[in-house]
XYZ file of C-alpha atoms in Angstrom:
780
model
C -74.345 1.221 -1.862
C -73.331 -1.312 0.800
C -75.670 -0.608 3.718
C -79.459 -0.680 3.550
C -81.694 0.672 6.337
C -85.400 -0.234 6.304
C -87.992 1.783 8.260
C -91.814 1.854 8.099
C -92.595 5.260 6.618
C -91.202 7.319 3.703
C -91.039 10.480 5.855
C -88.892 8.741 8.437
C -86.720 7.303 5.644
C -85.959 10.759 4.222
C -85.016 12.143 7.640
C -82.729 9.242 8.579
C -80.994 9.062 5.195
C -79.896 12.688 5.598
C -78.323 11.839 8.963
C -76.466 8.748 7.744
C -75.037 10.221 4.561
C -73.026 8.373 1.911
C -72.799 4.590 1.980
C -76.344 4.229 3.319
C -79.616 3.787 1.497
C -82.789 4.203 3.589
C -86.048 2.717 2.295
C -89.581 2.309 3.609
C -91.602 -0.885 4.010
C -94.808 1.210 3.984
C -95.922 -0.371 7.266
C -96.587 -4.107 7.691
C -95.473 -6.295 4.807
C -97.314 -9.427 6.010
C -100.687 -9.987 7.639
C -103.594 -12.400 7.865
C -105.771 -12.377 4.727
C -108.989 -10.412 5.142
C -111.688 -12.850 4.019
C -110.827 -15.996 5.981
C -109.995 -17.035 9.531
C -106.419 -17.862 8.425
C -105.541 -19.467 11.781
C -104.890 -23.229 11.919
C -106.534 -24.027 15.238
C -105.650 -27.718 15.012
C -101.919 -27.001 14.644
C -101.055 -24.683 17.524
C -102.939 -21.720 16.045
C -100.412 -21.310 13.246
C -101.260 -18.115 11.320
C -101.485 -18.052 7.549
C -99.544 -14.904 6.685
C -99.513 -13.394 3.227
C -97.494 -10.553 1.720
C -99.781 -7.522 1.730
C -97.594 -5.006 -0.098
C -95.999 -6.886 -2.978
C -94.750 -3.738 -4.702
C -92.826 -2.527 -1.633
C -91.406 -6.016 -1.011
C -90.237 -6.301 -4.629
C -88.426 -2.945 -4.395
C -86.803 -3.953 -1.092
C -85.669 -7.322 -2.481
C -83.979 -5.560 -5.357
C -82.204 -3.197 -2.961
C -81.133 -6.076 -0.699
C -79.264 -7.712 -3.608
C -76.783 -4.814 -3.648
C -76.423 -4.490 0.125
C -73.810 -6.056 2.373
C -75.660 -5.173 5.566
C -79.396 -4.722 6.106
C -80.495 -2.709 9.164
C -84.080 -3.341 10.254
C -84.944 -0.007 11.907
C -88.663 -0.324 12.574
C -90.334 1.014 15.721
C -89.226 -0.266 19.114
C -92.493 -1.948 20.127
C -94.336 -5.194 19.415
C -95.682 -4.049 16.053
C -92.280 -2.730 14.982
C -90.552 -5.924 16.101
C -93.035 -8.019 14.107
C -92.467 -5.871 11.004
C -88.703 -6.327 11.407
C -89.116 -10.106 11.665
C -91.454 -10.222 8.658
C -88.924 -8.245 6.616
C -86.225 -10.680 7.714
C -88.429 -13.574 6.538
C -89.717 -12.234 3.216
C -86.437 -10.774 1.965
C -85.006 -14.264 1.402
C -82.388 -14.011 4.148
C -81.660 -17.759 3.949
C -80.439 -17.490 0.362
C -78.044 -14.585 0.925
C -74.689 -16.005 1.938
C -72.790 -13.689 4.203
C -75.650 -11.204 4.270
C -76.103 -9.601 7.685
C -79.507 -8.574 9.014
C -79.183 -6.333 12.059
C -81.918 -4.881 14.259
C -81.557 -1.253 15.360
C -83.948 0.694 17.586
C -84.232 4.332 18.642
C -86.598 6.525 20.622
C -86.144 9.757 18.668
C -85.165 10.657 15.126
C -82.152 12.876 15.675
C -78.696 12.539 14.176
C -76.990 11.667 17.467
C -79.505 8.955 18.381
C -79.619 7.443 14.877
C -75.809 7.194 14.641
C -75.660 5.607 18.095
C -78.337 3.075 17.098
C -76.420 2.057 13.969
C -73.323 1.493 16.098
C -75.243 -0.651 18.612
C -77.371 -3.165 16.665
C -79.044 -6.122 18.395
C -80.968 -9.263 17.565
C -84.688 -9.318 16.806
C -86.636 -9.819 20.036
C -88.614 -12.960 19.214
C -90.631 -12.697 22.432
C -92.068 -9.364 21.250
C -92.802 -10.922 17.860
C -94.658 -13.775 19.547
C -96.675 -11.313 21.651
C -97.708 -9.390 18.532
C -98.689 -12.608 16.769
C -100.734 -13.678 19.796
C -102.559 -10.327 19.894
C -103.308 -10.481 16.160
C -104.604 -14.054 16.409
C -106.722 -13.276 19.481
C -108.336 -10.379 17.656
C -108.933 -12.556 14.589
C -110.530 -15.352 16.636
C -112.958 -12.926 18.265
C -113.648 -11.024 15.066
C -114.231 -14.017 12.803
C -116.000 -16.354 15.206
C -118.263 -14.028 17.196
C -118.960 -11.176 14.752
C -120.928 -13.347 12.253
C -123.226 -14.474 15.074
C -123.807 -10.855 16.082
C -124.553 -9.927 12.470
C -126.867 -12.875 11.927
C -128.821 -12.157 15.106
C -129.332 -8.450 14.523
C -129.453 -8.385 10.722
C -130.466 -11.850 9.643
C -127.199 -12.305 7.751
C -123.747 -13.203 9.032
C -122.282 -11.070 6.245
C -123.705 -7.790 7.578
C -120.335 -6.816 9.009
C -121.211 -5.953 12.594
C -118.044 -6.176 14.642
C -117.345 -7.695 18.071
C -113.762 -6.611 18.630
C -111.772 -8.016 21.548
C -111.044 -4.606 23.095
C -113.563 -2.309 21.412
C -116.461 -4.324 22.891
C -115.288 -3.527 26.421
C -115.002 0.175 25.569
C -118.516 0.086 24.121
C -119.853 -1.568 27.273
C -118.324 1.187 29.420
C -120.173 3.799 27.373
C -123.472 1.872 27.409
C -123.300 1.183 31.149
C -122.637 4.856 31.808
C -125.669 5.815 29.689
C -127.893 3.447 31.656
C -126.565 4.950 34.908
C -127.591 8.373 33.616
C -131.068 7.106 32.658
C -131.601 5.476 36.063
C -130.244 8.419 38.031
C -132.714 10.128 40.367
C -131.569 13.628 41.466
C -131.455 14.187 45.219
C -132.102 17.634 46.669
C -129.642 19.132 49.137
C -128.916 22.586 50.520
C -125.683 24.451 51.190
C -125.532 26.890 54.111
C -123.141 29.857 54.127
C -122.698 32.456 56.826
C -121.915 36.004 55.777
C -119.696 37.311 58.584
C -117.837 40.482 59.441
C -114.558 41.017 61.250
C -114.264 44.721 61.965
C -114.902 46.259 58.586
C -114.150 43.206 56.405
C -116.887 40.844 55.222
C -116.328 37.223 54.203
C -118.200 33.937 53.731
C -117.851 30.725 55.719
C -119.497 27.419 54.741
C -121.218 25.005 57.114
C -118.994 21.916 57.294
C -120.134 19.984 60.390
C -123.212 19.557 62.592
C -122.392 17.784 65.864
C -119.154 16.646 64.268
C -120.873 15.042 61.270
C -121.134 16.097 57.632
C -124.294 18.218 57.252
C -127.276 16.660 55.494
C -129.936 19.251 54.653
C -132.376 17.643 52.195
C -135.139 20.256 51.974
C -135.995 23.935 52.089
C -137.892 23.358 55.337
C -134.791 21.889 56.986
C -132.634 24.703 55.581
C -135.045 27.265 57.039
C -134.981 25.536 60.446
C -131.151 25.595 60.456
C -131.147 29.268 59.442
C -133.426 30.272 62.307
C -131.433 28.267 64.816
C -128.185 29.879 63.652
C -129.700 33.373 63.962
C -130.724 32.551 67.552
C -127.230 31.252 68.333
C -125.722 34.421 66.848
C -127.722 36.555 69.268
C -127.139 34.328 72.295
C -123.487 33.331 72.039
C -122.309 34.476 68.625
C -119.981 33.037 65.969
C -116.519 32.454 67.522
C -113.199 31.747 65.790
C -112.197 28.328 67.101
C -109.041 27.694 65.087
C -106.913 29.510 62.532
C -104.304 27.888 60.257
C -101.848 29.738 58.075
C -99.283 27.932 55.959
C -97.402 27.939 52.705
C -98.215 25.056 50.387
C -96.591 23.922 47.178
C -98.046 22.636 43.955
C -95.826 20.533 41.714
C -95.965 20.065 37.932
C -97.520 17.085 36.191
C -95.220 14.389 34.758
C -94.250 14.454 31.071
C -96.746 13.076 28.582
C -97.335 9.422 27.834
C -99.681 8.365 25.045
C -102.862 8.364 27.114
C -102.238 11.676 28.891
C -101.246 13.351 25.619
C -104.519 12.237 24.049
C -106.472 13.442 27.078
C -104.775 16.847 27.208
C -105.055 17.376 23.442
C -108.743 16.477 23.608
C -109.606 18.815 26.489
C -107.279 21.694 25.608
C -107.088 21.549 21.798
C -110.317 19.685 20.963
C -108.302 17.064 19.025
C -109.659 13.523 18.747
C -107.241 10.784 19.893
C -106.843 9.710 16.284
C -105.985 13.240 15.142
C -103.560 13.658 18.037
C -101.674 10.497 17.061
C -101.571 11.459 13.387
C -100.029 14.846 14.169
C -97.667 13.353 16.767
C -96.507 10.852 14.117
C -95.662 13.761 11.808
C -93.692 15.518 14.541
C -91.849 12.293 15.377
C -90.965 11.377 11.793
C -89.702 14.852 11.022
C -90.594 18.294 9.709
C -88.671 20.345 7.174
C -86.868 23.129 9.056
C -84.249 25.613 7.880
C -81.475 23.195 8.892
C -83.173 20.240 7.171
C -85.694 17.538 7.971
C -85.737 17.067 11.754
C -87.649 14.833 14.135
C -89.194 17.110 16.761
C -90.477 14.720 19.447
C -89.637 11.296 20.835
C -91.700 8.201 20.043
C -95.373 8.895 20.742
C -96.609 5.401 21.652
C -95.383 4.886 25.189
C -96.623 4.352 28.733
C -93.269 5.127 30.334
C -92.490 8.318 32.293
C -88.740 7.786 32.001
C -86.642 10.653 30.627
C -83.057 10.064 29.521
C -80.479 11.533 31.914
C -78.891 13.590 29.151
C -82.260 15.048 28.084
C -83.056 15.971 31.684
C -79.684 17.686 32.121
C -80.192 19.696 28.918
C -83.641 20.711 30.133
C -82.338 21.940 33.498
C -79.636 23.978 31.767
C -82.289 25.486 29.472
C -84.672 26.379 32.341
C -81.896 28.072 34.306
C -80.759 30.102 31.300
C -84.262 30.982 30.085
C -86.103 31.707 33.345
C -83.407 32.092 35.989
C -82.261 29.844 38.822
C -85.281 30.778 40.922
C -87.522 28.920 38.464
C -85.367 25.771 38.407
C -86.433 22.859 40.606
C -83.803 22.468 43.389
C -83.547 18.732 42.692
C -83.921 16.618 39.565
C -87.472 15.362 39.242
C -87.589 11.686 38.290
C -91.067 10.266 37.758
C -91.820 6.627 38.534
C -93.673 4.337 36.163
C -96.711 2.296 37.051
C -96.006 -1.401 37.528
C -97.714 -2.341 34.260
C -95.776 0.216 32.185
C -93.392 -1.017 29.519
C -90.099 0.846 29.589
C -89.013 0.407 25.986
C -89.391 4.135 25.306
C -89.011 7.414 27.098
C -91.901 9.705 27.860
C -93.034 11.977 25.017
C -90.776 15.029 24.935
C -89.108 17.424 22.461
C -85.927 16.030 20.926
C -84.272 19.425 21.444
C -85.721 21.558 24.227
C -83.968 24.679 22.920
C -86.155 24.398 19.808
C -88.981 26.498 21.247
C -92.444 26.402 19.636
C -92.302 30.015 18.485
C -88.843 29.588 16.938
C -90.165 26.954 14.486
C -93.781 28.080 14.175
C -93.298 29.206 10.572
C -92.353 25.638 9.556
C -95.332 23.938 11.187
C -98.989 23.676 10.302
C -101.315 25.305 12.866
C -102.222 21.898 14.326
C -98.588 20.755 14.446
C -97.666 23.964 16.262
C -100.441 23.538 18.832
C -99.487 19.944 19.638
C -95.740 20.609 19.702
C -96.325 23.593 22.020
C -98.393 21.383 24.318
C -95.638 18.720 24.486
C -92.845 21.282 24.869
C -94.554 23.205 27.676
C -95.478 20.088 29.619
C -91.903 18.777 29.407
C -90.252 22.084 30.333
C -92.512 22.406 33.392
C -91.289 19.061 34.794
C -87.951 20.547 35.934
C -89.283 23.906 37.076
C -89.837 24.986 40.681
C -93.080 24.345 42.520
C -95.758 27.011 42.632
C -96.068 28.438 46.167
C -99.346 29.472 47.796
C -100.228 31.182 51.058
C -103.239 29.387 52.513
C -105.446 30.515 55.364
C -108.202 28.443 56.933
C -110.503 29.487 59.782
C -112.808 27.184 61.757
C -115.731 29.111 63.249
C -117.984 27.661 65.943
C -121.684 28.501 66.406
C -123.042 26.072 68.997
C -123.196 22.602 67.437
C -122.485 24.093 64.016
C -118.964 24.400 62.593
C -118.208 26.685 59.658
C -115.019 26.872 57.581
C -113.585 29.748 55.591
C -110.732 28.944 53.209
C -108.629 31.153 51.007
C -105.339 30.938 49.122
C -103.075 33.375 47.334
C -100.399 32.623 44.748
C -97.005 33.826 46.029
C -94.726 32.378 43.331
C -95.877 30.985 39.987
C -92.961 28.568 39.421
C -93.839 26.003 36.735
C -97.196 27.769 36.165
C -95.234 30.320 34.165
C -94.955 27.690 31.424
C -97.790 25.221 32.076
C -100.937 27.024 33.310
C -103.250 24.897 35.425
C -106.803 25.573 36.642
C -106.769 27.759 39.775
C -107.258 26.142 43.162
C -110.861 26.020 44.345
C -110.221 28.706 46.976
C -107.617 30.687 45.045
C -108.259 34.416 45.259
C -110.700 34.048 48.175
C -109.704 36.363 51.019
C -110.038 35.349 54.660
C -109.334 38.168 57.168
C -106.511 38.016 59.685
C -108.626 36.616 62.513
C -107.713 35.853 66.119
C -108.551 32.667 67.989
C -111.513 33.293 70.326
C -112.616 36.352 68.382
C -116.389 36.892 68.171
C -117.694 37.709 64.674
C -120.788 39.585 63.554
C -123.346 37.548 61.594
C -124.724 39.594 58.710
C -126.803 36.959 56.949
C -127.391 33.227 56.570
C -127.448 32.197 52.898
C -129.127 28.940 51.840
C -128.611 27.565 48.308
C -130.601 24.721 46.796
C -128.613 22.070 44.928
C -129.331 18.721 43.284
C -127.006 15.772 42.880
C -125.938 15.325 39.273
C -125.782 12.135 37.221
C -122.392 10.785 36.132
C -121.091 12.473 33.013
C -120.984 10.737 29.671
C -117.550 9.683 28.559
C -115.636 12.049 26.346
C -112.927 10.674 24.086
C -110.362 11.834 26.643
C -112.110 10.339 29.679
C -112.694 7.056 27.817
C -108.976 6.783 27.085
C -108.279 7.515 30.759
C -110.728 4.802 31.842
C -109.206 2.262 29.453
C -105.735 3.038 30.783
C -106.804 2.820 34.438
C -108.530 -0.524 33.855
C -105.578 -1.960 31.917
C -107.607 -2.353 28.712
C -105.631 -1.943 25.504
C -102.205 -0.411 25.126
C -100.871 3.022 24.072
C -100.816 2.030 20.411
C -104.505 0.996 20.457
C -106.350 3.744 22.368
C -106.965 6.004 19.358
C -108.057 3.057 17.180
C -110.524 1.832 19.812
C -112.167 5.241 20.150
C -112.439 5.777 16.387
C -113.615 2.222 15.584
C -116.686 2.257 17.824
C -117.738 5.513 16.161
C -117.060 4.284 12.627
C -119.114 1.136 13.287
C -122.095 3.257 14.272
C -122.149 1.982 17.856
C -121.410 5.419 19.307
C -122.003 8.977 18.174
C -120.107 12.041 19.285
C -122.339 14.818 20.575
C -120.261 17.951 21.032
C -117.505 16.539 23.250
C -119.252 13.453 24.675
C -119.814 9.911 23.417
C -123.353 8.525 23.416
C -124.261 4.948 22.481
C -126.652 4.464 19.596
C -129.452 1.937 19.644
C -127.188 -0.416 17.677
C -124.476 0.036 20.307
C -126.881 -0.846 23.117
C -128.186 -3.910 21.318
C -124.729 -5.186 20.325
C -123.548 -4.807 23.928
C -126.617 -6.625 25.268
C -126.052 -9.497 22.853
C -122.431 -9.866 23.955
C -123.393 -9.580 27.646
C -125.948 -12.369 27.218
C -123.962 -14.779 25.079
C -120.264 -13.917 25.272
C -119.877 -12.119 28.615
C -116.094 -12.500 28.709
C -115.735 -10.305 25.613
C -117.143 -7.333 27.525
C -115.661 -8.196 30.913
C -113.143 -5.546 32.002
C -111.121 -7.881 34.214
C -110.846 -10.593 31.568
C -109.714 -8.178 28.849
C -107.158 -6.588 31.206
C -105.905 -10.076 32.110
C -105.387 -10.864 28.419
C -103.234 -7.727 28.112
C -101.162 -8.993 31.048
C -100.797 -12.357 29.326
C -99.499 -10.621 26.197
C -97.000 -8.736 28.371
C -95.833 -12.065 29.824
C -95.237 -13.403 26.304
C -93.137 -10.284 25.586
C -91.113 -10.978 28.709
C -90.624 -14.667 27.874
C -92.671 -15.899 30.844
C -95.372 -17.554 28.700
C -95.646 -18.886 25.156
C -98.026 -17.822 22.454
C -99.564 -21.310 22.198
C -100.228 -21.516 25.947
C -102.107 -18.221 26.005
C -104.093 -18.917 22.831
C -105.095 -22.399 23.956
C -106.327 -21.146 27.351
C -108.349 -18.461 25.578
C -109.778 -20.635 22.802
C -110.906 -23.743 24.677
C -113.700 -22.042 26.684
C -114.526 -19.818 23.695
C -115.017 -22.809 21.359
C -117.393 -24.503 23.825
C -119.398 -21.302 24.184
C -119.479 -20.817 20.397
C -120.932 -24.295 19.845
C -123.562 -23.707 22.527
C -124.585 -20.280 21.188
C -124.727 -21.504 17.580
C -127.081 -24.266 18.663
C -129.294 -21.828 20.592
C -129.423 -19.276 17.796
C -130.115 -21.969 15.221
C -133.252 -23.183 16.964
C -135.179 -19.944 17.368
C -134.882 -16.179 17.674
C -133.698 -16.102 21.283
C -132.431 -12.535 21.134
C -135.006 -9.986 20.063
C -135.428 -6.239 20.556
C -139.191 -5.832 20.701
C -140.959 -2.508 20.188
C -144.302 -1.007 21.114
C -145.329 -0.964 17.433
C -147.700 -3.548 15.947
C -147.416 -4.823 12.390
C -149.900 -2.936 10.181
C -150.664 -6.116 8.210
C -150.976 -8.906 10.791
C -150.966 -7.111 14.152
C -147.945 -8.949 15.558
C -145.316 -7.064 17.571
C -142.515 -5.622 15.454
C -138.835 -5.868 16.328
C -135.742 -3.801 15.565
C -133.482 -5.241 12.876
C -130.403 -3.863 11.126
C -129.161 -3.978 7.588
C -125.950 -2.303 6.448
C -125.887 -0.233 9.603
C -129.432 1.084 9.175
C -132.202 0.175 11.621
C -135.668 -0.859 10.486
C -138.713 -2.506 12.041
C -139.569 -6.021 10.928
C -142.503 -8.223 11.808
C -141.726 -10.901 14.413
C -143.699 -13.398 12.282
C -141.048 -13.271 9.552
C -140.809 -15.103 7.145
C -144.592 -15.677 7.236
C -145.053 -11.905 7.325
C -142.385 -9.816 5.602
C -143.703 -6.370 6.548
C -141.058 -3.750 7.376
C -141.268 -0.124 8.473
C -138.605 2.510 7.919
C -136.795 3.399 11.144
C -135.304 6.928 11.169
C -131.565 6.860 10.734
C -130.824 10.041 12.661
C -133.048 9.528 15.693
C -132.551 7.272 18.710
C -135.259 6.053 21.053
C -135.791 5.106 24.672
C -134.023 1.821 25.264
C -134.910 -0.174 28.380
C -133.892 -3.782 28.687
C -134.869 -5.323 25.381
C -137.899 -3.157 24.630
C -137.720 -0.045 22.469
C -140.411 2.595 22.903
C -140.873 4.082 19.458
C -144.516 4.569 18.495
C -144.950 8.324 19.064
C -141.564 9.301 17.672
C -141.922 6.876 14.768
C -145.270 8.437 13.849
C -143.771 11.934 14.058
C -140.868 10.847 11.865
C -143.167 9.311 9.242
C -145.297 12.469 9.145
C -142.264 14.747 8.801
C -140.828 12.487 6.130
C -144.090 12.562 4.182
C -144.303 16.364 4.446
C -140.743 16.818 3.195
C -141.318 14.368 0.351
C -144.535 16.189 -0.678
C -142.681 19.507 -0.737
C -140.013 18.160 -3.106
C -140.438 18.687 -6.879
C -142.034 15.781 -8.769
C -139.807 13.898 -11.197
C -140.397 11.548 -14.107
C -138.005 8.700 -14.899
C -135.952 9.661 -17.979
C -135.777 5.986 -19.045
C -139.302 4.584 -18.694
C -141.426 7.660 -17.978
C -142.735 6.329 -14.657
C -142.978 8.700 -11.678
C -139.939 8.877 -9.412
C -140.213 8.972 -5.608
C -137.952 10.400 -2.941
C -136.148 7.667 -0.983
C -133.691 7.551 1.888
C -130.822 5.094 1.572
C -127.768 4.295 3.606
C -125.937 7.117 1.882
C -128.576 9.836 1.974
C -131.620 10.867 -0.069
C -132.170 10.107 -3.757
C -134.927 9.777 -6.361
C -135.743 6.227 -7.424
C -137.975 4.998 -10.211
C -141.310 3.569 -8.990
C -140.970 0.898 -11.684
C -138.177 -0.741 -9.634
C -136.818 -3.440 -9.992
C -137.646 -3.451 -13.703
C -136.178 0.043 -13.948
C -133.292 0.855 -11.607
C -132.723 4.490 -12.609
C -131.828 6.850 -9.738
C -131.141 10.575 -9.621
C -129.584 12.781 -6.923
C -131.572 15.391 -4.996
C -130.942 18.866 -6.383
C -130.593 21.943 -4.183
C -131.907 24.148 -7.002
C -128.712 26.212 -6.883
C -126.408 26.249 -9.942
C -122.704 25.578 -9.544
C -120.797 28.910 -9.643
C -117.972 27.282 -11.625
C -119.793 25.374 -14.388
C -123.514 26.180 -14.073
C -124.716 22.610 -13.483
C -126.871 21.737 -10.457
C -125.445 21.434 -6.963
C -126.822 18.172 -5.518
C -126.849 16.314 -2.210
C -123.965 13.896 -1.777
C -122.811 11.654 1.063
C -119.282 11.405 2.491
C -118.887 7.773 3.559
C -115.696 8.370 5.514
C -117.230 11.181 7.600
C -120.791 9.788 7.507
C -122.465 13.065 6.662
C -124.215 14.842 3.811
C -122.421 17.503 1.769
C -123.286 19.342 -1.430
C -121.338 19.009 -4.658
C -121.570 19.787 -8.349
C -123.515 17.247 -10.426
C -120.701 17.448 -12.945
C -118.209 15.646 -10.666
C -115.461 14.578 -11.416
C -115.160 17.154 -14.194
C -116.144 19.858 -11.689
C -115.084 19.418 -8.052
C -117.002 22.320 -6.452
C -118.346 21.233 -3.041
C -119.546 22.795 0.232
C -120.518 21.353 3.609
C -123.591 23.523 4.288
C -126.728 23.560 2.139
C -126.451 26.293 -0.539
C -129.334 28.783 -0.735
C -128.406 30.844 -3.808
C -125.497 32.148 -5.847
C -123.519 34.946 -4.256
C -124.656 38.270 -5.777
C -121.264 39.891 -5.111
C -118.789 37.382 -6.582
C -118.966 34.658 -9.204
C -117.012 32.001 -7.301
C -119.172 31.183 -4.271
C -122.654 30.367 -3.076
C -124.495 31.618 -0.003
C -124.961 29.001 2.726
C -126.787 29.048 6.072
C -124.369 29.718 8.923
C -125.346 31.026 12.376
C -128.653 32.494 11.151
C -126.939 34.315 8.300
C -126.285 33.681 4.643
C -122.511 33.610 4.151
C -120.539 33.361 0.917
C -118.343 30.248 0.677
C -115.687 32.203 -1.197
C -113.318 33.248 1.619
C -111.955 36.194 -0.374
C -115.484 37.591 -0.819
C -116.902 37.800 2.704
C -120.434 38.774 1.588
C -123.160 38.211 4.231
C -126.959 38.566 4.317
C -129.614 38.083 6.963
C -131.374 34.725 6.694
C -134.933 35.261 5.331
C -137.735 34.378 7.770
C -139.022 31.577 5.496
C -135.576 30.014 5.236
C -135.093 30.312 9.008
C -138.351 28.415 9.627
C -137.357 25.717 7.125
C -133.953 25.364 8.780
C -135.575 24.917 12.202
C -137.946 22.283 10.807
C -135.079 20.426 9.126
C -133.108 20.475 12.383
C -136.063 19.123 14.332
C -136.453 16.293 11.850
C -132.837 15.192 12.132
C -131.988 15.955 15.761
C -130.795 13.023 17.830
C -133.083 12.474 20.806
C -131.431 11.470 24.088
C -132.699 8.094 25.374
C -133.870 9.488 28.722
C-alpha cells in the first residue's frame, strides 16, 4: 500500500476505495480529530486568541498514524468547505508530517462521490487553503467566547448557579429572538374588520364573479357591515340606472418558469413543507445519499454535496440533463435555451447546487435499494433538478375590467395550456387558475344578478415553522448552510422553543433568556451584527482580513460589557421575572427561577425566605414584559396534580417502611421515600399492565434525547419491551402486544395482530383529563 486517502466518514471511505482500486487505502478520521476542550475557555486572549486544541479521537488518530507509516503519499480528501479544510489541516498537523522525510501530503476536493469525479480529484491535488482554516478557527473561537463568557451569567441570573448550563449561542440567540419577537407580535395583534364585495354578473347565459378593486381610483376600504350595505345599495341603484359596463378586456399567454435547483436552505424548506422532515432529519438523509448507497452495481453516491448556497451546475451535468429530458419527455418539454441560475452576492461558490450525480438514475429505478425516507428525499432532489431544464408552463389568461359608476370591478381567470416543467415538479395552482371569464366585448353592458358581501378580519403574522425560520435566517445572512439545521435543533433541545404541530413557539424560558440578552448583551441578538460577523468570516476565507483582527474587534467591546454586567449582577438581582403569586410563608412576591431546565417559583426574599412552589413543566403562561401571570393556572395545576396523586396507589418504602409519595422530576414521575434525605429509595410509576414478554410490570420511563415519556418493562435491560403510548391491558388476541390508546380506540402494539377495541367511556374520560392537565397553553 503506497497511497493513503483520508476522508471524514466510514461510509464515504468504503465508496471511494471501490473507485480507486488497488494501490489505494481509504480510511476515515471519524469527523474532527482536534477541537477545543469542553470544560474550559481554551482560548489565550492575551496571546492573539490562540486556541488550545486537543486530540478528540485518539483511537482514530492512532490508526491513521500507523497507516501513514506505510504510505508514500497521503491524500487529505475531507469536505470542500471551512470545516473540511480545518479537518484536513488538523490531520496534516497531528500525523507528524514534519518527521516524515519525503512524505507528501496532498489536498483533494470533490463535489460528488462518483468514480469520474474522484479519479479527477486525485489527479488534480492542491494545497490546503489556510484562509479557510483561519475562518473556521475564528468561527469556533467566536462561538466559544460567547458560550463560555455569557452563558454562565445567563445561568446564574435565571437559576442562581453559573453551572446550570443555559446557553447563549452566537447564532442561536438571534434565531430565538426572531421566534420570541414574532410571538409578541401575535399577542399584540388586534384584528381589523374588512369586507370584500363581489358582483355576480351575467353575459348572455353565462354567469361569473367580479371583485371590487377600486373606488374612485383608490383601493377599497370597507371596514363595517353598515358600509358594506351602503355600497351594495348604491351598486344596485347604479345597475338600474347605467348598468355594469365592460371597460377593458385583456387576453394573453403567460409563462411560468421552474424554480432553481436546491441549495441547503431551500432543500430544508421544501423537505419540511412537502415531506414533514425537520432540517436535521433532511441533512442526515442527504448525507447518506451523498456518501453512497449500496446499489446493484455497488456503493454509489447519489447526490452532490448537500451543504451549499450556490446555484451553479456543472456544464457537463447540465448537458446530460438536457439530453435526458429530450429523450424522456420529447423535445417539446425541453427548454429552448440552457437555464443558468445566478448566485446571490453572498453565496460561496465552492460547490454546485444539490443535484443527482446521475440524472438517468431515476427514483423509481433505485427505489428498492433505498429506505422510504431516502427515496422521498432523492425523488424531491431529482424532480427539482430535472425541472430546471424543462420548458415553461404556458397559461391563457383573461382579465376584464368592469365599470359601475365610481366603482371598478375585475374578473380574472387562467387556463393551463401546456404543463411543461409541471409534468415533473408540480406547483400550487395559480390563484385564478380554473376560473372562467366569458368572452366579453368592450362596451358590453352586463346584467347584475347579485351583490355579495363577505366579512373578513386581518390575521396576525404566522409563527415560524422550521422551514420559514431557515428561510428567515438565510435572508438575513445569519448562519451558513452547514449551521441551519443545528440552529433549529439546538433551540429546541435547550428548551427555549417547542414545536407545536408544524410551528415553533417560544417557552417561558426562551422569552426570559431572550429578554436577558436584549437587556445586557444586545449585540448577541442583533440581526445586523450577527450577519456582519458572518461577512467578516467570509472575508477571512477570502484573505481580506485576518483571524486576529476580527477576533480583537469582536472581543474588546464584549470584554468591557462583560465587566460591567458582572458588576451589576454581583450587586443585586437586577433581572427578575416577577409573578402575581405571593409567598405563602412571608407574603412577598414570588419570581420565576430555573433549575436543570425546570421552572419553579421562588420567594424574592431569598435567602432569608427559601420557600419554593412547583411550576408545571408542561404548561406555559402569559408573559408580558417581565411579569408572569400565573395564579389561576398555577392553582388549577396544583389541584389537578393533587387529584392525580390521590388516585395513585399508596406505596411503602421497601427499605425503611416509611410512606412513599408521588413526585415529578426533570425526567418524569416517580415514587420517593418521605424519609428523604435519610432514605433515598425511589421506585418507578407502574402502569398496572404486565409485560407480554416476561410478565414484569410496564412502568413509566423518560427518553432524554426526545424529551418525552414512554413505557417500558421494569426488567430492562434484560427485557427491552417498550411502547410510546400508555398501555391499558394485555392484548386478548395475541401474547406479544398490549392495547394502547390511539385515536379513541384500543389498538394492539403487535403489528402482525391488528386487534382493536372501542375505548371504554371511563378510559376516554381519564384520557381527556390527562390531556387537559398536560396541554400547553398559548401565551395569548
